Amino acid sequence: MRRMSQAPEPLTDLPPWRAENGTPAPRRVVRADDTLSADSAYRLACEGTGLLWQGDFHNARQLLQALTRRAERKPRKISKISKAEEAGPATHATTASLAAAAAQNFHLHRQALGQRARTLGMVLVPLNGDYTIPLRRAPDLRQACTEAWGPATGEACMVSLRELLGLVGAHEWRKKGLEITALGDAPNNRIRPHYGVFSPLRGEYLDLVATTALPNKTLAFDIGVGTGVLSALLAKRGVQRIVATDLDPRALTCARDNLKRLQRIDKVELVQADLFPEGQAPLVVCNPPWVPARPSSPIEHAVYDEDSRMLRGFLSGLRAHLSPQGEGWLILSDLAEHLGLRSREALLGWISEGGLTVLGRHDVRPRHGKAADTTDPLHAARAQEVTSLWRLGSVA
Ligand SMILES: C[S@@+](CC[C@H](N)C(=O)[O-])C[C@H]1O[C@@H](n2cnc3c(N)ncnc32)[C@H](O)[C@@H]1O
């Protein structure tokens, strides 16, 4: 790539902006091609200038990789107190300040990720109205775009290359699927997540649901169905009827696809609802997003639960939806506690305010690679994480 000698002229006649992750269009966009050096591109991207690619598609990918390397060179800010937390257990007096420092660390980390995403999102590509890409050596991404965005509307647009590659990643996951050993033997144990739907990548919580004794097999509610993995698991365990809810239509479509393929759909009724369906059940299962933070885009609603809205809603409404002797199963990691975002006292307070009592708790340590990654800025919290299945009943 050669260097550009002059500051590029901003483009005025631009196609409409498309961003599923909710980021606004760059305020200034310039034409970019194979003559642009990675350093110039990085400087422009850091300033918030969009680079509408006109050259070879593969070179655009290489440019994005070069920008990613530059963005990763930036030092990460980690608070000193969080480092101190790694050194050993806190005394009572320091607990509150450690929690505040851990929370600050988490917010700084998210801020840095957000800034990095904004910079890397400045490499833009044009997209035709039928989702073809009018660039040399461009791949055919029509299927990936249709899966994520729905059928093409015929309107051309521009989109960030990073988002487009994210759609390709989601398409590959959907095609390949995730093997869920708790669902039985291959090949009928794969869950295929759709774009924007929470992927059950962490098998340990599924093992908790697969092994905890069922209070009753007649009926269960699955609150926040996502891919449908928990409904499939409960059906496999012999629960005769399951009513599963989600707010997100994408999740409901995804769950329907998975449950059909796994031949469990005859047992499951899918309902678009805020938390609970009508009525009561002897088992009500919920795996809310584990981190109480503001989602930075619509597709993050499955990962972040702002102000613990779903968790608190589940705990305050559960009692009214439990049959006599029924059990609520809350699946929750304590990562938020180690990140200083929620205290154990708050969780226990919400349980008791909901007229609930803890019947038992099964704990498991995470097995995923991040838990052992000492270079992860959130390592101190992740290293202590425990995921639990809380068995809750109504106070007599
Ligand atoms: C962490 S995911 C869990 C998905 C799935 N149950 C699992 O265990 O893999 C949480 C799900 O709850 C859904 N959700 C969030 N708020 C909700 C609400 N108020 N009512 C129903 N579903 C909700 C999200 O769309 C998401 O699919």
PDB file of C-alpha atoms in Angstrom, residues 23-305:
ATOM      1  CA  THR A  23     -23.514   2.829  16.114  1.00  0.00           C
ATOM      2  CA  PRO A  24     -24.264   6.146  14.390  1.00  0.00           C
ATOM      3  CA  ALA A  25     -22.892   6.848  10.896  1.00  0.00           C
ATOM      4  CA  PRO A  26     -19.430   8.446  10.864  1.00  0.00           C
ATOM      5  CA  ARG A  27     -19.774  12.205  10.602  1.00  0.00           C
ATOM      6  CA  ARG A  28     -17.149  12.380   7.853  1.00  0.00           C
ATOM      7  CA  VAL A  29     -16.454   9.743   5.226  1.00  0.00           C
ATOM      8  CA  VAL A  30     -13.607   9.680   2.695  1.00  0.00           C
ATOM      9  CA  ARG A  31     -12.856   7.395  -0.218  1.00  0.00           C
ATOM     10  CA  ALA A  32     -10.208   4.776   0.568  1.00  0.00           C
ATOM     11  CA  ASP A  33      -8.467   2.206  -1.561  1.00  0.00           C
ATOM     12  CA  ASP A  34      -5.318   0.129  -1.891  1.00  0.00           C
ATOM     13  CA  THR A  35      -3.152   3.291  -1.997  1.00  0.00           C
ATOM     14  CA  LEU A  36      -3.967   4.197   1.608  1.00  0.00           C
ATOM     15  CA  SER A  37      -1.286   3.267   4.161  1.00  0.00           C
ATOM     16  CA  ALA A  38      -2.340   1.517   7.361  1.00  0.00           C
ATOM     17  CA  ASP A  39      -0.870   4.348   9.469  1.00  0.00           C
ATOM     18  CA  SER A  40      -2.871   7.018   7.619  1.00  0.00           C
ATOM     19  CA  ALA A  41      -5.972   4.859   7.817  1.00  0.00           C
ATOM     20  CA  TYR A  42      -5.486   4.372  11.552  1.00  0.00           C
ATOM     21  CA  ARG A  43      -5.061   8.093  12.135  1.00  0.00           C
ATOM     22  CA  LEU A  44      -8.222   8.865  10.172  1.00  0.00           C
ATOM     23  CA  ALA A  45     -10.173   6.102  11.906  1.00  0.00           C
ATOM     24  CA  CYS A  46      -9.062   7.360  15.346  1.00  0.00           C
ATOM     25  CA  GLU A  47     -10.347  10.814  14.380  1.00  0.00           C
ATOM     26  CA  GLY A  48     -13.719   9.251  13.546  1.00  0.00           C
ATOM     27  CA  THR A  49     -13.399   9.473   9.774  1.00  0.00           C
ATOM     28  CA  GLY A  50     -15.097   6.633   7.912  1.00  0.00           C
ATOM     29  CA  LEU A  51     -13.054   5.040   5.094  1.00  0.00           C
ATOM     30  CA  LEU A  52     -15.381   3.940   2.318  1.00  0.00           C
ATOM     31  CA  TRP A  53     -13.449   1.211   0.583  1.00  0.00           C
ATOM     32  CA  GLN A  54     -13.273   1.224  -3.208  1.00  0.00           C
ATOM     33  CA  GLY A  55     -10.425  -1.239  -3.756  1.00  0.00           C
ATOM     34  CA  ASP A  56      -9.936  -4.959  -3.487  1.00  0.00           C
ATOM     35  CA  PHE A  57     -12.061  -6.624  -0.780  1.00  0.00           C
ATOM     36  CA  HIS A  58      -9.169  -8.747   0.528  1.00  0.00           C
ATOM     37  CA  ASN A  59      -7.039  -5.655   0.943  1.00  0.00           C
ATOM     38  CA  ALA A  60      -9.832  -4.089   3.001  1.00  0.00           C
ATOM     39  CA  ARG A  61      -9.684  -7.115   5.307  1.00  0.00           C
ATOM     40  CA  GLN A  62      -5.929  -6.794   5.556  1.00  0.00           C
ATOM     41  CA  LEU A  63      -6.272  -3.119   6.369  1.00  0.00           C
ATOM     42  CA  LEU A  64      -8.728  -3.978   9.127  1.00  0.00           C
ATOM     43  CA  GLN A  65      -6.254  -6.499  10.548  1.00  0.00           C
ATOM     44  CA  ALA A  66      -3.496  -3.869  10.444  1.00  0.00           C
ATOM     45  CA  LEU A  67      -5.755  -1.409  12.303  1.00  0.00           C
ATOM     46  CA  THR A  68      -6.624  -4.102  14.856  1.00  0.00           C
ATOM     47  CA  ARG A  69      -2.920  -4.649  15.591  1.00  0.00           C
ATOM     48  CA  ARG A  70      -2.451  -0.920  16.085  1.00  0.00           C
ATOM     49  CA  ALA A  71      -5.491  -0.683  18.361  1.00  0.00           C
ATOM     50  CA  GLU A  72      -4.202  -3.577  20.460  1.00  0.00           C
ATOM     51  CA  ARG A  73      -0.872  -1.855  21.014  1.00  0.00           C
ATOM     52  CA  LYS A  74      -2.627   0.798  23.106  1.00  0.00           C
ATOM     53  CA  PRO A  75      -1.921   0.164  26.806  1.00  0.00           C
ATOM     54  CA  ARG A  76      -4.908  -1.058  28.770  1.00  0.00           C
ATOM     55  CA  LYS A  77      -5.822   0.854  31.887  1.00  0.00           C
ATOM     56  CA  ILE A  78      -6.131  -1.362  34.932  1.00  0.00           C
ATOM     57  CA  SER A  79      -6.697   0.176  38.337  1.00  0.00           C
ATOM     58  CA  LYS A  80      -4.105  -0.352  41.044  1.00  0.00           C
ATOM     59  CA  ILE A  81      -6.704  -1.510  43.549  1.00  0.00           C
ATOM     60  CA  SER A  82      -7.829  -4.234  41.220  1.00  0.00           C
ATOM     61  CA  LYS A  83      -4.216  -5.404  41.032  1.00  0.00           C
ATOM     62  CA  ALA A  84      -4.155  -5.384  44.840  1.00  0.00           C
ATOM     63  CA  GLU A  85      -7.255  -7.529  44.833  1.00  0.00           C
ATOM     64  CA  GLU A  86      -5.346 -10.177  42.898  1.00  0.00           C
ATOM     65  CA  ALA A  87      -2.774 -10.222  45.694  1.00  0.00           C
ATOM     66  CA  GLY A  88      -5.067 -11.651  48.340  1.00  0.00           C
ATOM     67  CA  PRO A  89      -8.380 -11.558  50.219  1.00  0.00           C
ATOM     68  CA  ALA A  90      -9.735  -8.200  51.312  1.00  0.00           C
ATOM     69  CA  THR A  91     -10.327  -7.156  54.898  1.00  0.00           C
ATOM     70  CA  HIS A  92     -13.824  -6.050  55.845  1.00  0.00           C
ATOM     71  CA  ALA A  93     -12.834  -2.380  55.768  1.00  0.00           C
ATOM     72  CA  THR A  94     -11.491  -2.500  52.235  1.00  0.00           C
ATOM     73  CA  THR A  95     -14.291  -4.541  50.673  1.00  0.00           C
ATOM     74  CA  ALA A  96     -16.354  -1.525  49.582  1.00  0.00           C
ATOM     75  CA  SER A  97     -13.417   0.283  48.021  1.00  0.00           C
ATOM     76  CA  LEU A  98     -12.254  -2.886  46.289  1.00  0.00           C
ATOM     77  CA  ALA A  99     -15.738  -3.342  44.858  1.00  0.00           C
ATOM     78  CA  ALA A 100     -15.763   0.279  43.662  1.00  0.00           C
ATOM     79  CA  ALA A 101     -12.332  -0.137  42.075  1.00  0.00           C
ATOM     80  CA  ALA A 102     -13.340  -3.409  40.424  1.00  0.00           C
ATOM     81  CA  ALA A 103     -16.456  -1.712  39.020  1.00  0.00           C
ATOM     82  CA  GLN A 104     -14.353   1.187  37.757  1.00  0.00           C
ATOM     83  CA  ASN A 105     -11.980  -1.296  36.175  1.00  0.00           C
ATOM     84  CA  PHE A 106     -14.874  -3.010  34.430  1.00  0.00           C
ATOM     85  CA  HIS A 107     -16.280   0.279  33.116  1.00  0.00           C
ATOM     86  CA  LEU A 108     -12.827   1.373  31.883  1.00  0.00           C
ATOM     87  CA  HIS A 109     -12.439  -1.964  30.153  1.00  0.00           C
ATOM     88  CA  ARG A 110     -15.817  -1.603  28.418  1.00  0.00           C
ATOM     89  CA  GLN A 111     -14.995   1.991  27.497  1.00  0.00           C
ATOM     90  CA  ALA A 112     -11.714   0.850  25.928  1.00  0.00           C
ATOM     91  CA  LEU A 113     -13.516  -1.912  24.039  1.00  0.00           C
ATOM     92  CA  GLY A 114     -16.134   0.593  22.865  1.00  0.00           C
ATOM     93  CA  GLN A 115     -13.460   3.015  21.649  1.00  0.00           C
ATOM     94  CA  ARG A 116     -11.636   0.215  19.867  1.00  0.00           C
ATOM     95  CA  ALA A 117     -14.870  -0.953  18.230  1.00  0.00           C
ATOM     96  CA  ARG A 118     -15.619   2.605  17.048  1.00  0.00           C
ATOM     97  CA  THR A 119     -12.151   2.978  15.510  1.00  0.00           C
ATOM     98  CA  LEU A 120     -12.195  -0.424  13.824  1.00  0.00           C
ATOM     99  CA  GLY A 121     -15.743   0.219  12.648  1.00  0.00           C
ATOM    100  CA  MET A 122     -14.473   3.048  10.420  1.00  0.00           C
ATOM    101  CA  VAL A 123     -13.504   0.756   7.542  1.00  0.00           C
ATOM    102  CA  LEU A 124     -16.680   0.817   5.469  1.00  0.00           C
ATOM    103  CA  VAL A 125     -17.804  -1.158   2.462  1.00  0.00           C
ATOM    104  CA  PRO A 126     -20.625  -0.489   0.010  1.00  0.00           C
ATOM    105  CA  LEU A 127     -23.396  -3.051  -0.261  1.00  0.00           C
ATOM    106  CA  ASN A 128     -25.777  -3.371  -3.219  1.00  0.00           C
ATOM    107  CA  GLY A 129     -29.522  -3.635  -2.721  1.00  0.00           C
ATOM    108  CA  ASP A 130     -29.345  -7.426  -3.158  1.00  0.00           C
ATOM    109  CA  TYR A 131     -26.531  -7.749  -0.550  1.00  0.00           C
ATOM    110  CA  THR A 132     -23.813  -8.268  -3.164  1.00  0.00           C
ATOM    111  CA  ILE A 133     -20.612  -6.282  -2.616  1.00  0.00           C
ATOM    112  CA  PRO A 134     -19.449  -4.136  -5.535  1.00  0.00           C
ATOM    113  CA  LEU A 135     -15.735  -4.639  -4.856  1.00  0.00           C
ATOM    114  CA  ARG A 136     -13.037  -6.716  -6.557  1.00  0.00           C
ATOM    115  CA  ARG A 137     -12.664 -10.266  -5.123  1.00  0.00           C
ATOM    116  CA  ALA A 138     -15.619  -9.719  -2.785  1.00  0.00           C
ATOM    117  CA  PRO A 139     -17.130 -12.919  -1.368  1.00  0.00           C
ATOM    118  CA  ASP A 140     -20.822 -13.744  -1.702  1.00  0.00           C
ATOM    119  CA  LEU A 141     -22.266 -12.836   1.705  1.00  0.00           C
ATOM    120  CA  ARG A 142     -25.930 -12.788   0.669  1.00  0.00           C
ATOM    121  CA  GLN A 143     -26.860 -15.735   2.859  1.00  0.00           C
ATOM    122  CA  ALA A 144     -25.105 -14.305   5.955  1.00  0.00           C
ATOM    123  CA  CYS A 145     -26.769 -10.891   5.445  1.00  0.00           C
ATOM    124  CA  THR A 146     -30.201 -12.424   4.897  1.00  0.00           C
ATOM    125  CA  GLU A 147     -29.906 -14.505   8.070  1.00  0.00           C
ATOM    126  CA  ALA A 148     -28.949 -11.488  10.158  1.00  0.00           C
ATOM    127  CA  TRP A 149     -31.005  -8.729   8.575  1.00  0.00           C
ATOM    128  CA  GLY A 150     -33.839 -10.482   6.776  1.00  0.00           C
ATOM    129  CA  PRO A 151     -34.493 -10.460   3.022  1.00  0.00           C
ATOM    130  CA  ALA A 152     -32.769  -7.774   0.940  1.00  0.00           C
ATOM    131  CA  THR A 153     -34.912  -4.707   0.330  1.00  0.00           C
ATOM    132  CA  GLY A 154     -33.252  -3.567  -2.894  1.00  0.00           C
ATOM    133  CA  GLU A 155     -31.757  -0.481  -1.243  1.00  0.00           C
ATOM    134  CA  ALA A 156     -27.989  -0.027  -1.449  1.00  0.00           C
ATOM    135  CA  CYS A 157     -26.194   0.940   1.763  1.00  0.00           C
ATOM    136  CA  MET A 158     -22.793   1.198   3.393  1.00  0.00           C
ATOM    137  CA  VAL A 159     -21.817  -0.892   6.344  1.00  0.00           C
ATOM    138  CA  SER A 160     -18.777  -1.326   8.544  1.00  0.00           C
ATOM    139  CA  LEU A 161     -16.556  -4.153   7.348  1.00  0.00           C
ATOM    140  CA  ARG A 162     -16.170  -5.291  10.946  1.00  0.00           C
ATOM    141  CA  GLU A 163     -19.930  -5.700  11.321  1.00  0.00           C
ATOM    142  CA  LEU A 164     -20.093  -7.526   8.002  1.00  0.00           C
ATOM    143  CA  LEU A 165     -17.381  -9.958   9.114  1.00  0.00           C
ATOM    144  CA  GLY A 166     -19.324 -10.415  12.368  1.00  0.00           C
ATOM    145  CA  LEU A 167     -22.321 -11.544  10.296  1.00  0.00           C
ATOM    146  CA  VAL A 168     -20.083 -14.042   8.537  1.00  0.00           C
ATOM    147  CA  GLY A 169     -18.911 -15.377  11.921  1.00  0.00           C
ATOM    148  CA  ALA A 170     -22.533 -15.701  13.073  1.00  0.00           C
ATOM    149  CA  HIS A 171     -23.440 -17.486   9.827  1.00  0.00           C
ATOM    150  CA  GLU A 172     -20.603 -19.983  10.360  1.00  0.00           C
ATOM    151  CA  TRP A 173     -21.738 -20.662  13.952  1.00  0.00           C
ATOM    152  CA  ARG A 174     -25.284 -21.147  12.771  1.00  0.00           C
ATOM    153  CA  LYS A 175     -24.170 -23.570  10.055  1.00  0.00           C
ATOM    154  CA  LYS A 176     -21.843 -25.562  12.279  1.00  0.00           C
ATOM    155  CA  GLY A 177     -23.733 -25.331  15.560  1.00  0.00           C
ATOM    156  CA  LEU A 178     -22.479 -26.034  19.061  1.00  0.00           C
ATOM    157  CA  GLU A 179     -22.282 -29.531  20.405  1.00  0.00           C
ATOM    158  CA  ILE A 180     -24.158 -29.726  23.738  1.00  0.00           C
ATOM    159  CA  THR A 181     -23.166 -32.977  25.385  1.00  0.00           C
ATOM    160  CA  ALA A 182     -25.988 -32.691  27.929  1.00  0.00           C
ATOM    161  CA  LEU A 183     -28.441 -33.033  25.019  1.00  0.00           C
ATOM    162  CA  GLY A 184     -27.240 -36.531  24.210  1.00  0.00           C
ATOM    163  CA  ASP A 185     -25.190 -38.137  21.480  1.00  0.00           C
ATOM    164  CA  ALA A 186     -24.102 -36.619  18.180  1.00  0.00           C
ATOM    165  CA  PRO A 187     -25.417 -35.719  15.686  1.00  0.00           C
ATOM    166  CA  ASN A 188     -28.689 -34.793  17.441  1.00  0.00           C
ATOM    167  CA  ASN A 189     -27.126 -32.649  20.115  1.00  0.00           C
ATOM    168  CA  ARG A 190     -26.260 -29.471  18.276  1.00  0.00           C
ATOM    169  CA  ILE A 191     -27.695 -26.047  19.004  1.00  0.00           C
ATOM    170  CA  ARG A 192     -27.455 -23.544  16.166  1.00  0.00           C
ATOM    171  CA  PRO A 193     -27.442 -19.956  17.472  1.00  0.00           C
ATOM    172  CA  HIS A 194     -28.838 -17.237  15.217  1.00  0.00           C
ATOM    173  CA  TYR A 195     -27.272 -13.807  14.830  1.00  0.00           C
ATOM    174  CA  GLY A 196     -27.824 -11.719  17.961  1.00  0.00           C
ATOM    175  CA  VAL A 197     -29.082 -14.624  20.084  1.00  0.00           C
ATOM    176  CA  PHE A 198     -27.193 -15.666  23.228  1.00  0.00           C
ATOM    177  CA  SER A 199     -24.939 -18.669  22.473  1.00  0.00           C
ATOM    178  CA  PRO A 200     -24.680 -21.372  25.143  1.00  0.00           C
ATOM    179  CA  LEU A 201     -20.898 -21.465  24.873  1.00  0.00           C
ATOM    180  CA  ARG A 202     -20.381 -22.220  28.552  1.00  0.00           C
ATOM    181  CA  GLY A 203     -21.395 -25.784  29.131  1.00  0.00           C
ATOM    182  CA  GLU A 204     -21.114 -25.705  32.904  1.00  0.00           C
ATOM    183  CA  TYR A 205     -24.484 -24.047  33.484  1.00  0.00           C
ATOM    184  CA  LEU A 206     -26.097 -26.579  31.169  1.00  0.00           C
ATOM    185  CA  ASP A 207     -24.631 -29.396  33.257  1.00  0.00           C
ATOM    186  CA  LEU A 208     -26.266 -27.865  36.344  1.00  0.00           C
ATOM    187  CA  VAL A 209     -29.662 -27.923  34.620  1.00  0.00           C
ATOM    188  CA  ALA A 210     -29.006 -31.448  33.336  1.00  0.00           C
ATOM    189  CA  THR A 211     -28.158 -32.884  36.755  1.00  0.00           C
ATOM    190  CA  THR A 212     -30.301 -31.072  39.363  1.00  0.00           C
ATOM    191  CA  ALA A 213     -33.215 -33.281  40.528  1.00  0.00           C
ATOM    192  CA  LEU A 214     -36.488 -32.225  38.861  1.00  0.00           C
ATOM    193  CA  PRO A 215     -39.258 -31.390  41.353  1.00  0.00           C
ATOM    194  CA  ASN A 216     -41.917 -32.514  38.886  1.00  0.00           C
ATOM    195  CA  LYS A 217     -42.085 -33.492  35.186  1.00  0.00           C
ATOM    196  CA  THR A 218     -45.519 -32.207  34.177  1.00  0.00           C
ATOM    197  CA  LEU A 219     -44.810 -28.582  33.248  1.00  0.00           C
ATOM    198  CA  ALA A 220     -41.966 -26.076  33.244  1.00  0.00           C
ATOM    199  CA  PHE A 221     -41.599 -22.415  32.290  1.00  0.00           C
ATOM    200  CA  ASP A 222     -38.342 -21.387  30.566  1.00  0.00           C
ATOM    201  CA  ILE A 223     -37.968 -17.639  31.013  1.00  0.00           C
ATOM    202  CA  GLY A 224     -35.730 -16.017  28.354  1.00  0.00           C
ATOM    203  CA  VAL A 225     -35.491 -18.992  25.992  1.00  0.00           C
ATOM    204  CA  GLY A 226     -32.609 -17.724  23.775  1.00  0.00           C
ATOM    205  CA  THR A 227     -31.580 -20.575  21.458  1.00  0.00           C
ATOM    206  CA  GLY A 228     -34.007 -22.950  23.210  1.00  0.00           C
ATOM    207  CA  VAL A 229     -31.209 -24.948  24.779  1.00  0.00           C
ATOM    208  CA  LEU A 230     -32.751 -25.181  28.262  1.00  0.00           C
ATOM    209  CA  SER A 231     -36.174 -26.146  26.899  1.00  0.00           C
ATOM    210  CA  ALA A 232     -34.514 -28.861  24.812  1.00  0.00           C
ATOM    211  CA  LEU A 233     -32.653 -30.063  27.886  1.00  0.00           C
ATOM    212  CA  LEU A 234     -35.784 -30.156  30.050  1.00  0.00           C
ATOM    213  CA  ALA A 235     -37.692 -32.000  27.299  1.00  0.00           C
ATOM    214  CA  LYS A 236     -34.865 -34.502  27.035  1.00  0.00           C
ATOM    215  CA  ARG A 237     -35.130 -35.041  30.787  1.00  0.00           C
ATOM    216  CA  GLY A 238     -38.771 -35.970  30.371  1.00  0.00           C
ATOM    217  CA  VAL A 239     -40.594 -32.744  31.223  1.00  0.00           C
ATOM    218  CA  GLN A 240     -43.885 -33.206  29.366  1.00  0.00           C
ATOM    219  CA  ARG A 241     -44.735 -29.610  28.563  1.00  0.00           C
ATOM    220  CA  ILE A 242     -42.685 -26.436  28.535  1.00  0.00           C
ATOM    221  CA  VAL A 243     -43.840 -22.870  28.018  1.00  0.00           C
ATOM    222  CA  ALA A 244     -40.883 -20.733  26.984  1.00  0.00           C
ATOM    223  CA  THR A 245     -40.805 -16.948  26.669  1.00  0.00           C
ATOM    224  CA  ASP A 246     -38.512 -14.296  25.275  1.00  0.00           C
ATOM    225  CA  LEU A 247     -38.859 -10.627  24.454  1.00  0.00           C
ATOM    226  CA  ASP A 248     -36.643 -10.907  21.397  1.00  0.00           C
ATOM    227  CA  PRO A 249     -38.333 -12.208  18.216  1.00  0.00           C
ATOM    228  CA  ARG A 250     -34.921 -13.369  16.949  1.00  0.00           C
ATOM    229  CA  ALA A 251     -34.571 -15.636  19.983  1.00  0.00           C
ATOM    230  CA  LEU A 252     -38.061 -17.083  19.485  1.00  0.00           C
ATOM    231  CA  THR A 253     -37.345 -17.864  15.815  1.00  0.00           C
ATOM    232  CA  CYS A 254     -34.006 -19.386  16.745  1.00  0.00           C
ATOM    233  CA  ALA A 255     -35.522 -21.502  19.532  1.00  0.00           C
ATOM    234  CA  ARG A 256     -38.268 -22.711  17.184  1.00  0.00           C
ATOM    235  CA  ASP A 257     -35.663 -23.774  14.578  1.00  0.00           C
ATOM    236  CA  ASN A 258     -33.554 -25.625  17.136  1.00  0.00           C
ATOM    237  CA  LEU A 259     -36.468 -27.339  18.859  1.00  0.00           C
ATOM    238  CA  LYS A 260     -37.900 -28.448  15.512  1.00  0.00           C
ATOM    239  CA  ARG A 261     -34.589 -29.896  14.374  1.00  0.00           C
ATOM    240  CA  LEU A 262     -34.121 -31.654  17.719  1.00  0.00           C
ATOM    241  CA  GLN A 263     -37.699 -32.973  17.456  1.00  0.00           C
ATOM    242  CA  ARG A 264     -38.738 -31.382  20.740  1.00  0.00           C
ATOM    243  CA  ILE A 265     -41.068 -28.688  19.402  1.00  0.00           C
ATOM    244  CA  ASP A 266     -44.177 -30.765  20.173  1.00  0.00           C
ATOM    245  CA  LYS A 267     -43.384 -30.315  23.880  1.00  0.00           C
ATOM    246  CA  VAL A 268     -42.633 -26.582  23.801  1.00  0.00           C
ATOM    247  CA  GLU A 269     -44.907 -23.579  23.409  1.00  0.00           C
ATOM    248  CA  LEU A 270     -43.002 -20.414  22.501  1.00  0.00           C
ATOM    249  CA  VAL A 271     -44.496 -17.123  23.655  1.00  0.00           C
ATOM    250  CA  GLN A 272     -43.310 -13.539  23.210  1.00  0.00           C
ATOM    251  CA  ALA A 273     -43.638 -12.136  26.707  1.00  0.00           C
ATOM    252  CA  ASP A 274     -41.897  -9.954  29.240  1.00  0.00           C
ATOM    253  CA  LEU A 275     -40.696 -12.625  31.695  1.00  0.00           C
ATOM    254  CA  PHE A 276     -43.540 -14.984  32.702  1.00  0.00           C
ATOM    255  CA  PRO A 277     -46.329 -16.555  30.674  1.00  0.00           C
ATOM    256  CA  GLU A 278     -49.813 -16.804  32.185  1.00  0.00           C
ATOM    257  CA  GLY A 279     -50.354 -19.225  35.024  1.00  0.00           C
ATOM    258  CA  GLN A 280     -48.231 -21.283  37.381  1.00  0.00           C
ATOM    259  CA  ALA A 281     -45.782 -24.154  36.976  1.00  0.00           C
ATOM    260  CA  PRO A 282     -44.020 -26.548  39.346  1.00  0.00           C
ATOM    261  CA  LEU A 283     -40.684 -25.619  37.737  1.00  0.00           C
ATOM    262  CA  VAL A 284     -39.693 -22.167  36.496  1.00  0.00           C
ATOM    263  CA  VAL A 285     -36.181 -21.859  35.040  1.00  0.00           C
ATOM    264  CA  CYS A 286     -34.386 -18.613  34.232  1.00  0.00           C
ATOM    265  CA  ASN A 287     -30.871 -17.826  33.064  1.00  0.00           C
ATOM    266  CA  PRO A 288     -30.848 -14.009  32.952  1.00  0.00           C
ATOM    267  CA  PRO A 289     -27.872 -12.104  31.507  1.00  0.00           C
ATOM    268  CA  TRP A 290     -25.203 -12.260  34.185  1.00  0.00           C
ATOM    269  CA  VAL A 291     -23.748  -8.766  34.022  1.00  0.00           C
ATOM    270  CA  PRO A 292     -25.804  -5.780  35.203  1.00  0.00           C
ATOM    271  CA  ALA A 293     -24.571  -3.132  32.781  1.00  0.00           C
ATOM    272  CA  ARG A 294     -26.127  -1.000  30.069  1.00  0.00           C
ATOM    273  CA  PRO A 295     -26.192  -2.798  26.692  1.00  0.00           C
ATOM    274  CA  SER A 296     -24.305  -0.641  24.197  1.00  0.00           C
ATOM    275  CA  SER A 297     -26.318  -1.983  21.272  1.00  0.00           C
ATOM    276  CA  PRO A 298     -29.628  -3.833  20.784  1.00  0.00           C
ATOM    277  CA  ILE A 299     -27.868  -7.160  20.242  1.00  0.00           C
ATOM    278  CA  GLU A 300     -26.219  -6.890  23.673  1.00  0.00           C
ATOM    279  CA  HIS A 301     -29.546  -7.292  25.510  1.00  0.00           C
ATOM    280  CA  ALA A 302     -28.893 -11.025  25.826  1.00  0.00           C
ATOM    281  CA  VAL A 303     -25.565 -10.374  27.580  1.00  0.00           C
ATOM    282  CA  TYR A 304     -26.144  -7.312  29.746  1.00  0.00           C
ATOM    283  CA  ASP A 305     -29.046  -6.788  32.146  1.00  0.00           C
TER     284      ASP A 305
END
